[in-house]
Amino acid sequence: MKVLLTRKLPEIAEKILIKNGFEVVCYEEDKLISRRELLQLGGDADGILSLLTDRFDSGIINKLDSCKVISNYAVGYNNIDIKAASEKGIVVTNTPDILTDATADLAMALLLGCARRIPESDKFTRDGLFNGWKPKLLLGIELRGKTLGIIGAGRIGQAVARRAKAFGMEIVYTNKSKKDKFESETGARKLAVSQLLKQSDFISLHLPLTDKTRLYLDSKRLDLLKPGAVLINTARGEIIDEKHLVKLLRTKKVFAAGLDVYTNEPKIYKEFFKLDNVILLPHTGSATVEARNKMAELAANNIVNVLKEKEPLTPVNRIRGF
Ligand code: GLV
Ligand code: GLV
């Protein structure tokens, strides 16, 4: 059986697949595989190990006649038309849990980086502008006693809240269901989103991208933010109205934003570059050696299981027979 890797991944992925007797074909370029190349290399593959940047719409999926599993090297899977995959009998899997700490660390780094104006301060120093300690130089915001609003209290949202609690923050959250254990652990309180936006000093987004969450923070909701709030997004860019966010950053209604993801990735709305009070990262939420190795291992093992007719470890759809 043949497995296509749409990009070179940590070695462990190929090792696992080869050890299990599969033929492994890897797209060797360090760039996005085109649709033509994907079908050329993987049109007859039994399994595909994909990146979050590979778009599997129904047009592509319907051409994958041998494929039994698409294993996405990410926790998010908005790049795959799950309905089309299910109809075609293809199992889709993702890599949850193992990147939770890495992503929560990065959200915290953005939060602290925004609160203490780290990139701006670094630039100031490198530009040779530091000419002595000053009482009012680059004043930021302290975390203790401030309220952090977690939008989406899943694994990553909860992990961010636990970190923030150690910094003395109060936690509020929105989520479909109430999370009792999380509440008793962190003292978090569940709020309606409008209340959360009005009450939080810091907001961190942890929703998956779906038709329901696209523009979840539209201009109306963004206008509810408390003056001087800080907004962190390590989820998906499409969840925020970026144009409106720029307006609020420009007038300092929003103190700062920390962004790891963008609506038209890898393109970035150019107005962001003109602002000092936004931190822009290149979608590196899960980019630690530890997380990427574990993701490679899990993604490969998901393919092994499906092709050996065993339960996939972390499926996102249900296919008869599994
Ligand atoms: C990263 O964005 C992921 O979904 O894993
Ligand atoms: C700052 O460096 C201080 O000593 O307060």
Tab-separated table of C-alpha atoms and ligand atoms in Angstrom:
chain	number	residue	atom	x	y	z
A	1	MET	CA	0.000	0.000	0.000
A	2	LYS	CA	1.143	3.495	-0.782
A	3	VAL	CA	1.229	6.577	1.468
A	4	LEU	CA	1.855	10.122	0.254
A	5	LEU	CA	3.473	12.689	2.530
A	6	THR	CA	2.712	16.140	1.134
A	7	ARG	CA	5.862	17.514	2.840
A	8	LYS	CA	9.003	16.207	4.558
A	9	LEU	CA	8.176	15.731	8.262
A	10	PRO	CA	10.236	14.663	11.284
A	11	GLU	CA	11.846	11.315	10.310
A	12	ILE	CA	9.782	9.303	12.740
A	13	ALA	CA	6.764	9.546	10.421
A	14	GLU	CA	8.462	7.824	7.490
A	15	LYS	CA	10.150	5.320	9.803
A	16	ILE	CA	6.831	4.172	11.225
A	17	LEU	CA	5.210	3.903	7.807
A	18	ILE	CA	8.141	1.972	6.275
A	19	LYS	CA	8.385	-0.351	9.283
A	20	ASN	CA	4.741	-1.218	8.713
A	21	GLY	CA	5.471	-2.199	5.135
A	22	PHE	CA	4.041	0.762	3.259
A	23	GLU	CA	5.565	2.377	0.216
A	24	VAL	CA	6.209	6.020	1.140
A	25	VAL	CA	6.193	8.780	-1.448
A	26	CYS	CA	7.148	12.247	-0.272
A	27	TYR	CA	6.736	15.592	-2.005
A	28	GLU	CA	10.333	16.794	-1.783
A	29	GLU	CA	9.909	20.548	-2.247
A	30	ASP	CA	9.578	22.772	0.817
A	31	LYS	CA	6.498	24.500	-0.598
A	32	LEU	CA	2.809	23.931	-1.070
A	33	ILE	CA	2.049	20.904	-3.258
A	34	SER	CA	-0.135	21.898	-6.221
A	35	ARG	CA	-3.402	20.097	-6.939
A	36	ARG	CA	-1.873	18.653	-10.107
A	37	GLU	CA	1.180	17.314	-8.230
A	38	LEU	CA	-1.000	15.971	-5.439
A	39	LEU	CA	-3.065	13.942	-7.881
A	40	GLN	CA	0.022	12.890	-9.846
A	41	LEU	CA	1.902	11.629	-6.778
A	42	GLY	CA	-1.020	10.604	-4.608
A	43	GLY	CA	-3.991	9.957	-6.905
A	44	ASP	CA	-3.523	6.224	-6.287
A	45	ALA	CA	-2.364	6.473	-2.651
A	46	ASP	CA	-4.092	4.464	0.088
A	47	GLY	CA	-3.271	7.102	2.688
A	48	ILE	CA	-2.224	10.750	2.649
A	49	LEU	CA	-0.383	12.610	5.396
A	50	SER	CA	-1.401	16.226	4.843
A	51	LEU	CA	-0.551	19.695	6.140
A	52	LEU	CA	-3.074	22.280	7.304
A	53	THR	CA	-2.178	24.313	4.217
A	54	ASP	CA	-3.241	21.525	1.790
A	55	ARG	CA	-6.802	22.133	0.668
A	56	PHE	CA	-8.890	18.999	0.328
A	57	ASP	CA	-12.161	20.229	-1.161
A	58	SER	CA	-14.763	17.918	-2.655
A	59	GLY	CA	-13.180	18.325	-6.115
A	60	ILE	CA	-9.906	16.735	-4.957
A	61	ILE	CA	-11.470	14.259	-2.564
A	62	ASN	CA	-13.722	12.809	-5.245
A	63	LYS	CA	-10.657	11.993	-7.332
A	64	LEU	CA	-8.935	10.039	-4.532
A	65	ASP	CA	-10.356	6.646	-5.450
A	66	SER	CA	-7.900	4.482	-3.451
A	67	CYS	CA	-7.606	6.717	-0.434
A	68	LYS	CA	-8.833	5.378	2.908
A	69	VAL	CA	-7.330	7.939	5.240
A	70	ILE	CA	-6.268	11.583	5.231
A	71	SER	CA	-4.142	12.176	8.320
A	72	ASN	CA	-3.810	15.912	8.958
A	73	TYR	CA	-0.588	17.083	10.612
A	74	ALA	CA	-2.494	19.627	12.765
A	75	VAL	CA	-5.198	19.792	15.371
A	76	GLY	CA	-7.339	21.999	13.105
A	77	TYR	CA	-8.891	20.395	10.019
A	78	ASN	CA	-10.777	23.254	8.375
A	79	ASN	CA	-8.636	22.602	5.265
A	80	ILE	CA	-10.548	19.356	4.635
A	81	ASP	CA	-14.154	19.009	3.477
A	82	ILE	CA	-15.123	16.463	6.128
A	83	LYS	CA	-18.557	15.816	4.644
A	84	ALA	CA	-17.080	15.002	1.225
A	85	ALA	CA	-14.447	12.764	2.852
A	86	SER	CA	-17.087	10.893	4.863
A	87	GLU	CA	-19.242	10.393	1.756
A	88	LYS	CA	-16.213	9.009	-0.057
A	89	GLY	CA	-15.536	6.650	2.894
A	90	ILE	CA	-12.274	8.367	3.821
A	91	VAL	CA	-11.305	8.543	7.500
A	92	VAL	CA	-9.906	11.939	8.512
A	93	THR	CA	-7.649	12.210	11.558
A	94	ASN	CA	-5.895	15.098	13.347
A	95	THR	CA	-3.235	15.539	16.062
A	96	PRO	CA	-4.947	16.788	19.233
A	97	ASP	CA	-3.514	16.883	22.800
A	98	ILE	CA	0.177	16.631	21.980
A	99	LEU	CA	0.404	20.227	20.750
A	100	THR	CA	-1.705	21.698	23.543
A	101	ASP	CA	1.222	22.750	25.751
A	102	ALA	CA	3.225	24.171	22.846
A	103	THR	CA	0.288	26.265	21.646
A	104	ALA	CA	-0.698	27.391	25.145
A	105	ASP	CA	2.929	28.440	25.776
A	106	LEU	CA	2.861	30.522	22.614
A	107	ALA	CA	-0.442	32.164	23.539
A	108	MET	CA	1.112	33.062	26.905
A	109	ALA	CA	4.223	34.399	25.164
A	110	LEU	CA	2.000	36.637	23.015
A	111	LEU	CA	0.042	37.724	26.050
A	112	LEU	CA	3.186	38.703	27.957
A	113	GLY	CA	4.763	40.119	24.818
A	114	CYS	CA	1.758	42.399	24.304
A	115	ALA	CA	1.425	43.340	27.979
A	116	ARG	CA	5.103	44.300	28.284
A	117	ARG	CA	5.576	45.511	24.678
A	118	ILE	CA	8.482	43.125	24.106
A	119	PRO	CA	8.972	43.421	20.308
A	120	GLU	CA	8.575	47.197	20.461
A	121	SER	CA	11.108	47.396	23.306
A	122	ASP	CA	13.549	45.120	21.500
A	123	LYS	CA	13.330	47.291	18.386
A	124	PHE	CA	13.795	50.436	20.483
A	125	THR	CA	16.979	49.002	22.011
A	126	ARG	CA	18.400	47.736	18.699
A	127	ASP	CA	17.693	51.105	17.116
A	128	GLY	CA	20.125	52.621	19.636
A	129	LEU	CA	17.414	54.636	21.391
A	130	PHE	CA	18.118	53.384	24.916
A	131	ASN	CA	19.944	56.286	26.493
A	132	GLY	CA	19.173	55.626	30.146
A	133	TRP	CA	16.543	54.340	32.582
A	134	LYS	CA	13.384	56.427	32.499
A	135	PRO	CA	10.369	56.393	34.837
A	136	LYS	CA	7.917	56.284	31.957
A	137	LEU	CA	9.818	54.295	29.359
A	138	LEU	CA	7.666	51.699	27.542
A	139	LEU	CA	5.140	51.177	30.314
A	140	GLY	CA	3.047	48.060	29.990
A	141	ILE	CA	0.273	46.293	31.860
A	142	GLU	CA	0.591	43.945	34.828
A	143	LEU	CA	-1.204	40.588	34.696
A	144	ARG	CA	-2.036	40.048	38.382
A	145	GLY	CA	-5.662	40.758	39.169
A	146	LYS	CA	-6.584	41.244	35.498
A	147	THR	CA	-9.331	39.237	33.833
A	148	LEU	CA	-8.509	36.827	31.029
A	149	GLY	CA	-11.417	35.864	28.762
A	150	ILE	CA	-10.963	32.482	27.115
A	151	ILE	CA	-13.161	32.086	24.041
A	152	GLY	CA	-13.460	28.337	23.552
A	153	ALA	CA	-12.462	26.374	26.651
A	154	GLY	CA	-11.276	23.198	24.947
A	155	ARG	CA	-7.893	21.626	25.592
A	156	ILE	CA	-5.802	24.611	24.503
A	157	GLY	CA	-8.066	27.269	26.012
A	158	GLN	CA	-7.981	25.491	29.368
A	159	ALA	CA	-4.200	25.084	29.217
A	160	VAL	CA	-3.823	28.844	28.653
A	161	ALA	CA	-6.140	29.552	31.584
A	162	ARG	CA	-4.077	27.337	33.915
A	163	ARG	CA	-0.928	29.211	32.954
A	164	ALA	CA	-2.651	32.573	33.392
A	165	LYS	CA	-3.903	31.572	36.806
A	166	ALA	CA	-0.294	31.090	37.903
A	167	PHE	CA	0.225	34.759	36.963
A	168	GLY	CA	-2.628	35.780	39.258
A	169	MET	CA	-5.247	36.354	36.571
A	170	GLU	CA	-9.004	35.875	36.990
A	171	ILE	CA	-10.475	33.575	34.351
A	172	VAL	CA	-13.792	33.881	32.530
A	173	TYR	CA	-14.746	31.761	29.520
A	174	THR	CA	-17.314	31.034	26.888
A	175	ASN	CA	-17.963	27.512	25.743
A	176	LYS	CA	-20.931	25.488	24.490
A	177	SER	CA	-20.956	23.382	27.650
A	178	LYS	CA	-20.104	24.279	31.218
A	179	LYS	CA	-16.743	22.852	32.297
A	180	ASP	CA	-17.123	21.922	35.958
A	181	LYS	CA	-13.667	20.458	36.547
A	182	PHE	CA	-12.033	23.424	34.817
A	183	GLU	CA	-14.094	25.826	36.935
A	184	SER	CA	-13.141	24.169	40.209
A	185	GLU	CA	-9.460	23.995	39.205
A	186	THR	CA	-9.087	27.581	38.063
A	187	GLY	CA	-12.040	29.440	39.543
A	188	ALA	CA	-13.118	30.215	35.967
A	189	ARG	CA	-16.631	31.578	35.421
A	190	LYS	CA	-18.697	30.916	32.294
A	191	LEU	CA	-20.134	34.035	30.650
A	192	ALA	CA	-22.106	34.940	27.551
A	193	VAL	CA	-19.698	36.177	24.896
A	194	SER	CA	-20.938	39.786	25.072
A	195	GLN	CA	-20.301	39.865	28.828
A	196	LEU	CA	-16.898	38.240	28.412
A	197	LEU	CA	-15.884	40.873	25.851
A	198	LYS	CA	-17.041	43.702	28.076
A	199	GLN	CA	-15.345	42.402	31.232
A	200	SER	CA	-12.008	41.007	30.049
A	201	ASP	CA	-8.701	42.867	30.091
A	202	PHE	CA	-7.146	40.128	27.956
A	203	ILE	CA	-8.923	37.845	25.485
A	204	SER	CA	-7.492	34.651	24.011
A	205	LEU	CA	-9.229	32.852	21.153
A	206	HIS	CA	-9.360	29.058	21.047
A	207	LEU	CA	-12.182	28.145	18.686
A	208	PRO	CA	-11.903	25.789	15.742
A	209	LEU	CA	-12.725	27.409	12.394
A	210	THR	CA	-16.159	26.325	11.152
A	211	ASP	CA	-18.988	28.035	9.280
A	212	LYS	CA	-20.317	29.078	12.687
A	213	THR	CA	-17.081	30.604	13.987
A	214	ARG	CA	-16.008	32.460	10.833
A	215	LEU	CA	-15.994	36.171	11.860
A	216	TYR	CA	-17.117	35.207	15.345
A	217	LEU	CA	-15.407	38.427	16.449
A	218	ASP	CA	-17.057	40.679	13.878
A	219	SER	CA	-17.018	44.484	14.153
A	220	LYS	CA	-20.050	44.490	16.435
A	221	ARG	CA	-18.471	42.133	18.936
A	222	LEU	CA	-15.040	43.784	18.684
A	223	ASP	CA	-16.690	47.086	19.593
A	224	LEU	CA	-17.714	45.534	22.928
A	225	LEU	CA	-14.072	45.176	23.992
A	226	LYS	CA	-13.097	47.076	27.092
A	227	PRO	CA	-10.912	50.119	26.306
A	228	GLY	CA	-7.266	49.049	26.617
A	229	ALA	CA	-7.949	45.335	26.132
A	230	VAL	CA	-5.391	42.933	24.647
A	231	LEU	CA	-6.465	40.348	22.072
A	232	ILE	CA	-4.552	37.117	21.364
A	233	ASN	CA	-5.282	34.790	18.432
A	234	THR	CA	-3.510	31.447	18.078
A	235	ALA	CA	-6.590	29.729	16.553
A	236	ARG	CA	-7.510	30.776	12.996
A	237	GLY	CA	-7.369	34.205	11.379
A	238	GLU	CA	-10.803	33.970	9.783
A	239	ILE	CA	-12.404	34.179	13.232
A	240	ILE	CA	-11.606	37.916	13.558
A	241	ASP	CA	-12.613	40.877	11.387
A	242	GLU	CA	-9.012	41.992	10.809
A	243	LYS	CA	-9.891	45.316	9.181
A	244	HIS	CA	-11.929	46.355	12.161
A	245	LEU	CA	-9.252	45.161	14.572
A	246	VAL	CA	-6.734	47.411	12.807
A	247	LYS	CA	-9.027	50.397	13.377
A	248	LEU	CA	-9.246	49.630	17.089
A	249	LEU	CA	-5.480	49.138	17.373
A	250	ARG	CA	-4.797	52.375	15.534
A	251	THR	CA	-6.871	54.406	17.984
A	252	LYS	CA	-5.474	52.362	20.924
A	253	LYS	CA	-9.006	51.361	21.903
A	254	VAL	CA	-7.340	47.951	21.854
A	255	PHE	CA	-3.985	48.257	23.648
A	256	ALA	CA	-2.331	45.480	21.634
A	257	ALA	CA	-2.961	42.295	19.680
A	258	GLY	CA	-0.848	39.159	19.456
A	259	LEU	CA	-1.514	37.211	16.272
A	260	ASP	CA	-0.159	33.861	15.092
A	261	VAL	CA	-2.770	33.318	12.357
A	262	TYR	CA	-4.312	35.383	9.537
A	263	THR	CA	-7.345	35.382	7.289
A	264	ASN	CA	-5.457	35.002	4.019
A	265	GLU	CA	-2.419	33.117	5.191
A	266	PRO	CA	0.396	33.390	4.258
A	267	LYS	CA	-0.672	36.874	3.097
A	268	ILE	CA	-1.015	39.360	5.947
A	269	TYR	CA	-3.308	42.379	5.861
A	270	LYS	CA	-0.715	45.088	5.182
A	271	GLU	CA	-2.097	47.637	7.640
A	272	PHE	CA	-0.886	45.412	10.500
A	273	PHE	CA	2.708	46.142	9.494
A	274	LYS	CA	2.214	49.843	10.176
A	275	LEU	CA	1.320	49.297	13.834
A	276	ASP	CA	3.683	49.073	16.819
A	277	ASN	CA	1.058	47.515	19.056
A	278	VAL	CA	0.608	44.228	17.253
A	279	ILE	CA	2.856	41.159	17.422
A	280	LEU	CA	2.854	39.131	14.203
A	281	LEU	CA	4.063	35.524	14.287
A	282	PRO	CA	4.233	33.109	11.317
A	283	HIS	CA	1.727	30.457	12.514
A	284	THR	CA	4.162	28.779	14.916
A	285	GLY	CA	1.749	27.699	17.662
A	286	SER	CA	2.824	24.058	17.613
A	287	ALA	CA	6.383	24.768	16.484
A	288	THR	CA	8.406	23.044	19.189
A	289	VAL	CA	10.703	20.102	18.557
A	290	GLU	CA	8.714	18.064	21.089
A	291	ALA	CA	5.277	18.791	19.641
A	292	ARG	CA	6.279	18.338	16.008
A	293	ASN	CA	7.904	14.964	16.713
A	294	LYS	CA	4.850	13.724	18.588
A	295	MET	CA	2.571	15.046	15.838
A	296	ALA	CA	4.590	13.140	13.212
A	297	GLU	CA	4.346	9.959	15.262
A	298	LEU	CA	0.608	10.275	15.863
A	299	ALA	CA	-0.153	11.245	12.257
A	300	ALA	CA	1.770	8.209	10.977
A	301	ASN	CA	0.156	5.859	13.494
A	302	ASN	CA	-3.296	7.064	12.470
A	303	ILE	CA	-2.504	5.998	8.896
A	304	VAL	CA	-1.083	2.648	10.036
A	305	ASN	CA	-4.197	1.881	12.051
A	306	VAL	CA	-6.671	2.722	9.309
A	307	LEU	CA	-4.746	0.839	6.614
A	308	LYS	CA	-4.470	-2.179	8.942
A	309	GLU	CA	-8.194	-1.947	9.601
A	310	LYS	CA	-7.832	-0.937	13.238
A	311	GLU	CA	-9.484	1.987	15.036
A	312	PRO	CA	-7.777	5.276	14.147
A	313	LEU	CA	-6.310	6.905	17.281
A	314	THR	CA	-7.728	10.394	16.785
A	315	PRO	CA	-10.435	10.430	14.089
A	316	VAL	CA	-12.519	13.510	13.357
A	317	ASN	CA	-15.222	11.705	11.352
A	318	ARG	CA	-16.930	8.355	11.693
A	319	ILE	CA	-16.747	5.895	8.844
A	320	ARG	CA	-18.648	2.609	8.888
A	321	GLY	CA	-16.353	-0.271	9.710
A	322	PHE	CA	-14.203	1.845	12.035
B	1	GLV	C1	-2.242	24.509	13.825
B	1	GLV	O1	-2.720	25.564	13.481
B	1	GLV	C2	-2.982	23.317	13.999
B	1	GLV	O2	-4.199	23.320	13.724
B	1	GLV	O3	-2.385	22.312	14.418
B	2	GLV	C1	14.816	48.727	38.583
B	2	GLV	O1	15.779	48.326	37.956
B	2	GLV	C2	14.767	48.868	40.013
B	2	GLV	O2	15.800	48.583	40.673
B	2	GLV	O3	13.703	49.260	40.516
